[in-house]
Amino acid sequence: MIYFVSDIHLGLFDRKQDIKREDLFIEFLNKIKDDCDKLYLVGDIFDYWFDYNTVIPKYFYRTLTALYDLRKICEIEFVIGNHDFGHNGFFADELDIPIHGSDIEREHNGKNFYISHGDGKDPKDKGYLWLKKIMRAPASLALYLKLHPNIGIKLASSSSKTSRDYTNKKDYGEENAMLNFAKHKIDAGFDYVIMGHRHNAETTAYKNALYVNLGEWIRKPHYGVFDGNKFELKQFGTNNL
């Protein structure tokens, strides 16, 4: 089985609120051990992330341990989102999970997948595209590394909230930029276009192919699964968070 999940946003709330969501995500990671061939983390697993040369955010330790245990059984790839882009080698070096700073293309059982977090797909959104380029520039990350971790992680948390407020105010519309982007990729030959970011779990059929938005884990957790023949978008757990 090939699994897909995005937009957990661990660290969004205070620790007491976050634990419930983290427990559910760890339950998901443990549950898929029986049949997982590959897991794609499709961005914003963390509401903020920055790993220093010798320091990582301590509140995510249990999730990192669960990912490490799962990685012993199946492959994992991480396509970063607009919140958790501050990677400095920890995932690749310590967890053996490759990090991708841009969209990826994969093939499974003869089907072509285009996998993207989904941010920055509106070419008219010049402000965000400019900000994304600046924030992810090597020089910006190098300057961030010079901050004390307590200060840097606090700033990362604050900037993630600013990014979320900006995203929430956007009107994607019925024919939104993400859907148009997905259709373009399907026209180019992809069978499945998988994204997150929008926090709206949905599937849209187009020309015998499928656009999938994985939703979020803030209120109603969803995940995607491909069994080699068909793709399904499923809710995890029976209750909303």
Short mmCIF file of C-alpha atoms in Angstrom, two decimals:
data_model
loop_
_atom_site.label_atom_id
_atom_site.label_comp_id
_atom_site.label_asym_id
_atom_site.label_seq_id
_atom_site.Cartn_x
_atom_site.Cartn_y
_atom_site.Cartn_z
CA MET A 1 0.00 0.00 0.00
CA ILE A 2 1.12 3.55 -0.76
CA TYR A 3 -0.01 6.11 1.83
CA PHE A 4 -0.24 9.89 1.66
CA VAL A 5 -0.83 12.38 4.47
CA SER A 6 -0.41 16.12 4.92
CA ASP A 7 -1.23 19.13 7.08
CA ILE A 8 -1.02 17.63 10.56
CA HIS A 9 0.28 21.01 11.81
CA LEU A 10 1.84 19.67 15.01
CA GLY A 11 2.73 22.64 17.21
CA LEU A 12 -0.25 24.71 16.11
CA PHE A 13 -1.91 24.75 19.53
CA ASP A 14 -0.60 24.69 23.08
CA ARG A 15 0.93 21.42 24.20
CA LYS A 16 -2.18 20.05 25.93
CA GLN A 17 -4.28 20.54 22.81
CA ASP A 18 -1.55 19.23 20.52
CA ILE A 19 -1.09 15.92 22.35
CA LYS A 20 -4.50 14.59 21.29
CA ARG A 21 -3.71 15.20 17.62
CA GLU A 22 -0.19 13.87 17.97
CA ASP A 23 -1.49 10.70 19.63
CA LEU A 24 -3.89 10.17 16.72
CA PHE A 25 -1.14 10.69 14.14
CA ILE A 26 1.14 8.24 15.96
CA GLU A 27 -1.76 5.77 16.02
CA PHE A 28 -2.04 6.18 12.24
CA LEU A 29 1.69 5.59 11.75
CA ASN A 30 1.54 2.45 13.88
CA LYS A 31 -1.60 1.15 12.16
CA ILE A 32 -0.17 1.28 8.64
CA LYS A 33 2.90 -0.76 9.62
CA ASP A 34 1.16 -3.98 8.59
CA ASP A 35 0.89 -3.15 4.90
CA CYS A 36 2.86 0.03 4.21
CA ASP A 37 5.18 -0.09 1.21
CA LYS A 38 5.68 3.67 1.08
CA LEU A 39 4.49 6.77 2.92
CA TYR A 40 4.51 10.26 1.45
CA LEU A 41 4.47 13.15 3.90
CA VAL A 42 3.01 15.91 1.74
CA GLY A 43 3.96 18.99 3.73
CA ASP A 44 3.01 20.86 6.89
CA ILE A 45 3.36 17.81 9.10
CA PHE A 46 4.65 20.38 11.58
CA ASP A 47 3.21 23.85 12.01
CA TYR A 48 6.81 24.99 12.23
CA TRP A 49 10.12 23.21 11.88
CA PHE A 50 13.75 24.16 12.12
CA ASP A 51 16.58 21.82 13.00
CA TYR A 52 19.87 23.32 14.10
CA ASN A 53 23.21 21.54 13.95
CA THR A 54 22.69 20.07 17.43
CA VAL A 55 19.08 20.98 18.35
CA ILE A 56 15.60 19.94 17.19
CA PRO A 57 12.15 21.01 18.53
CA LYS A 58 11.64 18.79 21.60
CA TYR A 59 7.84 18.62 21.44
CA PHE A 60 7.96 16.53 18.27
CA TYR A 61 10.14 13.80 19.75
CA ARG A 62 7.39 11.14 19.93
CA THR A 63 6.34 11.75 16.33
CA LEU A 64 9.94 11.56 15.16
CA THR A 65 10.37 8.27 17.01
CA ALA A 66 7.23 6.85 15.38
CA LEU A 67 8.48 7.91 11.95
CA TYR A 68 11.86 6.33 12.65
CA ASP A 69 10.20 3.05 13.64
CA LEU A 70 8.01 3.07 10.53
CA ARG A 71 11.01 3.83 8.32
CA LYS A 72 12.49 0.47 9.34
CA ILE A 73 9.53 -1.18 7.61
CA CYS A 74 8.67 1.03 4.64
CA GLU A 75 10.09 3.89 2.61
CA ILE A 76 9.15 7.45 3.55
CA GLU A 77 9.58 10.63 1.54
CA PHE A 78 8.86 14.15 2.81
CA VAL A 79 7.71 16.92 0.45
CA ILE A 80 7.98 20.05 2.58
CA GLY A 81 5.17 22.57 2.95
CA ASN A 82 4.99 26.29 3.58
CA HIS A 83 5.22 25.77 7.35
CA ASP A 84 7.86 23.06 7.83
CA PHE A 85 10.58 24.06 5.35
CA GLY A 86 13.42 24.74 7.83
CA HIS A 87 15.34 21.51 7.32
CA ASN A 88 19.06 21.26 7.95
CA GLY A 89 19.78 17.56 7.47
CA PHE A 90 18.15 15.92 10.49
CA PHE A 91 15.51 13.91 8.62
CA ALA A 92 17.91 12.65 5.96
CA ASP A 93 20.83 11.97 8.29
CA GLU A 94 19.09 10.58 11.38
CA LEU A 95 15.78 9.18 10.10
CA ASP A 96 16.81 8.19 6.56
CA ILE A 97 13.86 10.17 5.21
CA PRO A 98 14.72 12.26 2.13
CA ILE A 99 13.44 15.83 2.09
CA HIS A 100 12.15 17.43 -1.11
CA GLY A 101 11.96 21.20 -1.37
CA SER A 102 9.90 21.06 -4.56
CA ASP A 103 7.28 18.87 -6.23
CA ILE A 104 8.13 15.27 -7.08
CA GLU A 105 7.04 12.77 -9.72
CA ARG A 106 6.72 9.07 -8.96
CA GLU A 107 5.44 5.91 -10.64
CA HIS A 108 3.58 3.14 -8.81
CA ASN A 109 2.19 0.05 -10.52
CA GLY A 110 2.20 1.74 -13.91
CA LYS A 111 0.44 4.90 -12.67
CA ASN A 112 2.09 8.31 -12.74
CA PHE A 113 1.84 10.45 -9.60
CA TYR A 114 2.55 14.16 -9.26
CA ILE A 115 3.00 15.02 -5.58
CA SER A 116 3.07 18.57 -4.27
CA HIS A 117 2.20 20.35 -1.04
CA GLY A 118 0.24 22.78 -3.20
CA ASP A 119 1.42 26.20 -2.06
CA GLY A 120 2.49 28.75 -4.65
CA LYS A 121 0.35 27.40 -7.48
CA ASP A 122 -1.34 30.72 -8.16
CA PRO A 123 0.92 32.65 -10.58
CA LYS A 124 -0.96 35.84 -9.69
CA ASP A 125 0.05 35.59 -6.04
CA LYS A 126 3.29 37.49 -6.54
CA GLY A 127 3.62 38.44 -2.88
CA TYR A 128 3.64 34.86 -1.64
CA LEU A 129 5.91 33.63 -4.42
CA TRP A 130 8.41 36.37 -3.56
CA LEU A 131 8.21 35.62 0.17
CA LYS A 132 8.65 31.88 -0.43
CA LYS A 133 11.78 32.50 -2.48
CA ILE A 134 13.28 34.75 0.20
CA MET A 135 12.41 32.51 3.16
CA ARG A 136 13.87 29.38 1.56
CA ALA A 137 17.01 31.00 0.20
CA PRO A 138 20.22 29.39 1.54
CA ALA A 139 21.39 32.77 2.86
CA SER A 140 18.17 33.20 4.87
CA LEU A 141 18.46 29.75 6.40
CA ALA A 142 22.14 30.36 7.21
CA LEU A 143 21.23 33.54 9.09
CA TYR A 144 18.51 31.68 10.96
CA LEU A 145 21.06 29.11 12.12
CA LYS A 146 22.93 31.86 13.94
CA LEU A 147 19.98 32.57 16.24
CA HIS A 148 19.68 30.89 19.62
CA PRO A 149 17.27 27.93 19.16
CA ASN A 150 14.82 29.27 21.76
CA ILE A 151 14.55 32.50 19.78
CA GLY A 152 14.64 30.86 16.36
CA ILE A 153 11.91 28.33 17.10
CA LYS A 154 9.71 31.04 18.61
CA LEU A 155 10.15 33.13 15.47
CA ALA A 156 9.39 30.10 13.30
CA SER A 157 6.17 29.51 15.23
CA SER A 158 5.16 33.17 14.84
CA SER A 159 5.91 33.24 11.11
CA SER A 160 3.89 30.04 10.60
CA LYS A 161 0.84 31.69 12.15
CA THR A 162 1.29 34.67 9.82
CA SER A 163 1.48 32.33 6.83
CA ARG A 164 -1.65 30.48 7.96
CA ASP A 165 -3.62 33.72 8.43
CA TYR A 166 -2.63 34.79 4.92
CA THR A 167 -3.66 31.44 3.43
CA ASN A 168 -6.99 31.37 5.29
CA LYS A 169 -7.95 34.76 3.86
CA LYS A 170 -7.42 33.65 0.26
CA ASP A 171 -10.52 33.01 -1.86
CA TYR A 172 -9.62 29.98 -3.95
CA GLY A 173 -12.95 30.01 -5.83
CA GLU A 174 -14.58 27.11 -7.62
CA GLU A 175 -11.97 26.93 -10.36
CA ASN A 176 -9.03 27.62 -8.10
CA ALA A 177 -5.41 27.77 -9.09
CA MET A 178 -4.57 24.44 -7.47
CA LEU A 179 -7.27 22.62 -9.42
CA ASN A 180 -6.23 24.30 -12.65
CA PHE A 181 -2.62 23.31 -11.95
CA ALA A 182 -3.72 19.71 -11.34
CA LYS A 183 -5.65 19.60 -14.61
CA HIS A 184 -2.59 20.88 -16.45
CA LYS A 185 -0.51 18.06 -14.97
CA ILE A 186 -3.15 15.49 -15.89
CA ASP A 187 -3.13 16.85 -19.44
CA ALA A 188 0.63 16.26 -19.37
CA GLY A 189 0.10 12.56 -18.64
CA PHE A 190 -0.23 12.14 -14.88
CA ASP A 191 -2.84 9.75 -13.49
CA TYR A 192 -2.93 11.22 -9.99
CA VAL A 193 -2.12 14.70 -8.73
CA ILE A 194 -1.82 14.70 -4.94
CA MET A 195 -1.76 17.92 -2.91
CA GLY A 196 -2.47 19.29 0.54
CA HIS A 197 -2.29 22.90 1.73
CA ARG A 198 -5.91 23.90 1.14
CA HIS A 199 -7.30 22.01 4.18
CA ASN A 200 -10.25 20.70 2.21
CA ALA A 201 -10.35 16.94 1.66
CA GLU A 202 -11.64 16.31 -1.86
CA THR A 203 -11.21 14.27 -5.02
CA THR A 204 -11.94 15.59 -8.50
CA ALA A 205 -12.10 13.26 -11.49
CA TYR A 206 -10.77 14.66 -14.76
CA LYS A 207 -10.07 12.78 -18.01
CA ASN A 208 -9.84 9.34 -16.40
CA ALA A 209 -7.41 10.75 -13.82
CA LEU A 210 -7.81 12.14 -10.32
CA TYR A 211 -6.89 15.28 -8.43
CA VAL A 212 -6.74 14.68 -4.68
CA ASN A 213 -6.50 17.16 -1.85
CA LEU A 214 -5.56 15.35 1.34
CA GLY A 215 -7.37 17.71 3.72
CA GLU A 216 -6.05 18.38 7.21
CA TRP A 217 -5.72 16.98 10.74
CA ILE A 218 -6.84 20.09 12.61
CA ARG A 219 -10.53 19.14 12.65
CA LYS A 220 -11.19 16.06 10.51
CA PRO A 221 -8.13 13.86 9.78
CA HIS A 222 -7.88 12.30 6.32
CA TYR A 223 -5.27 10.30 4.45
CA GLY A 224 -4.89 8.86 0.97
CA VAL A 225 -4.09 5.27 0.06
CA PHE A 226 -3.27 3.61 -3.26
CA ASP A 227 -3.56 -0.19 -3.37
CA GLY A 228 -2.03 -0.61 -6.82
CA ASN A 229 -5.36 -0.33 -8.61
CA LYS A 230 -7.36 2.49 -7.09
CA PHE A 231 -6.86 5.55 -4.92
CA GLU A 232 -9.06 6.25 -1.90
CA LEU A 233 -9.31 9.28 0.37
CA LYS A 234 -10.30 8.14 3.85
CA GLN A 235 -11.03 9.71 7.21
CA PHE A 236 -8.90 8.43 10.08
CA GLY A 237 -10.82 7.92 13.30
CA THR A 238 -14.54 8.32 13.81
CA ASN A 239 -14.63 11.66 15.63
CA ASN A 240 -13.58 15.15 14.67
CA LEU A 241 -10.74 16.70 16.65
#
